[in-house]
Amino acid sequence: MSDQADPPIGIPRKTVPPKTEEEVLARALDLAGQTLGSVARSHFMRVPESTTRSKGWAGQLLERALGATAGSKAAPDFEQIGVEMKSLPVDRLGTPLESTYVCTVPLDGAAGGPWEESWVCKKLSRVLWVPILSERSVPIGERLIGTPFLWSPSVAENTTLQQDWEMLMDMILQGEIGRINGKLGDALHIRPKAAKASDKKWTLGQEGEWVQANPRGFYLRASFTRGVLHSQLALPSSSSSLHQ
Amino acid sequence: MSDQADPPIGIPRKTVPPKTEEEVLARALDLAGQTLGSVARSHFMRVPESTTRSKGWAGQLLERALGATAGSKAAPDFEQIGVEMKSLPVDRLGTPLESTYVCTVPLDGAAGGPWEESWVCKKLSRVLWVPILSERSVPIGERLIGTPFLWSPSVAENTTLQQDWEMLMDMILQGEIGRINGKLGDALHIRPKAAKASDKKWTLGQEGEWVQANPRGFYLRASFTRGVLHSQLALPSSSSSLHQ
DNA sequence: GAGGATCCATGCGTGGATCCTG
DNA sequence: CAGGATCCACGCATGGATCCTC
């Protein structure tokens, strides 16, 4: 039933994966200052009318433009070099507009193990942040890509993340998932992650019995990513805003 | 990227599920004598040029035409009434041209349990067979649908199936899957079932260690389905061919 | 001719996130 | 305005079988 014509031969749908951190950063820097619509046209992608029904569109566009291994499971966006790419919606002052999704919360038995081996820690160990000026008043195709940068958690950031993660995972292992809500955690918290609130997955209850619960995800609070952005602003040049 | 127009409003893509065995049989009888192409046009489905690259097409066409719960998992085609539909390619003499796929072979730990609770037994407990005159020389769209009938295994058939199944499942539980091939089993046998021979799934080896093996499926031999068809021919009228 | 190899459609889970009330 | 709810893309597994060599 799908008789759509293929795109013209010789026009690639995807970019070849980058081989080094420097390469992926250079590519991302090339995108800075461009609009999402401009990048989309370069890659023959349609621009949606609104993000309401295309929430992941900007992130997926950047994945293509940068040569990420699209849609691959349980692996960083750029597998070969261990880098995770995250788009970050910001306002004109550079303040994050939303929390940042990290990964799914393991509700099954495979929840054990130390922080260092957790999927949260691994995903956040090396991140290419790509800010996008995403004020609601600006049509999606006209939104500007900001200056990207590579980041790893500072010692202090890592400690905060680890403490939040351990507190939350302890509750899950104790079967107290029913008591978890979005208020817990300073930097990292847990919120629902599903197509419908009625979606359920099996998980372990307080007495070790199997119960059903809403699928959840780990998210970084906007207050945390704000700190990430601001520490970055102080770095690049000697004429930092801190000196003014 | 899929901007295909929907079909005209008011024309359903699928038939409503039947509520009784009589109803699904009556619908199937309505299809008898029609060509696959004719049924396809009634349901706005395209007819493939050959079955080489559309092997499941006839079965999926019949599912739609009869109102099966298409593509649903781990459930009979007609969930509400516990009936499984099977298309059966036959030559002009009514002899089956192929073996009949039943279900996937469980290679993981969940292989235990008695015959009565096996997925093979459940799927075969009530089957709507729909013969299709499928000689290779006849173009797909012109192939004729034969007279369908409801069937349950006779005591003798059930015994044969159970013996084959127990022999094969014993081998799997003993970790001897590497020794299983298509030669084993009188009525029911095991053959590969994958997109590529290189596809692998995890399974239990002889010493209880995890090893990889090709995914497999249970199939009914054509000699078995021939018997099913011939016993059916003897039933409907008193002037059976057995009397001639 | 039969056993091993292969092909398409479709549901579902995961990864990409933002929406939207109280 | 933050926490709960929701939406799209796409890979992968499963269910539909027949192809194609020895």
Short mmCIF file of C-alpha atoms (C1' of nucleotides) in Angstrom, two decimals, chain C:
data_model
loop_
_atom_site.label_atom_id
_atom_site.label_comp_id
_atom_site.label_asym_id
_atom_site.label_seq_id
_atom_site.Cartn_x
_atom_site.Cartn_y
_atom_site.Cartn_z
"C1'" DG C 1 10.37 -33.78 -2.62
"C1'" DA C 2 11.61 -32.30 1.57
"C1'" DG C 3 14.51 -29.68 4.48
"C1'" DG C 4 16.90 -25.46 5.02
"C1'" DA C 5 16.54 -20.48 3.71
"C1'" DT C 6 14.14 -16.53 3.03
"C1'" DC C 7 10.54 -12.52 2.40
"C1'" DC C 8 6.62 -9.00 3.76
"C1'" DA C 9 3.29 -6.70 7.14
"C1'" DT C 10 2.42 -5.12 11.41
"C1'" DG C 11 2.45 -4.54 16.47
"C1'" DC C 12 5.09 -3.01 20.26
"C1'" DG C 13 8.88 -1.17 22.81
"C1'" DT C 14 12.35 2.34 23.10
"C1'" DG C 15 14.38 6.75 22.13
"C1'" DG C 16 13.44 11.42 20.60
"C1'" DA C 17 11.19 14.99 23.64
"C1'" DT C 18 7.27 18.76 24.64
"C1'" DC C 19 2.44 19.64 26.12
"C1'" DC C 20 -0.72 21.27 29.45
"C1'" DT C 21 -3.28 21.60 33.73
"C1'" DG C 22 -4.17 22.47 38.68
#
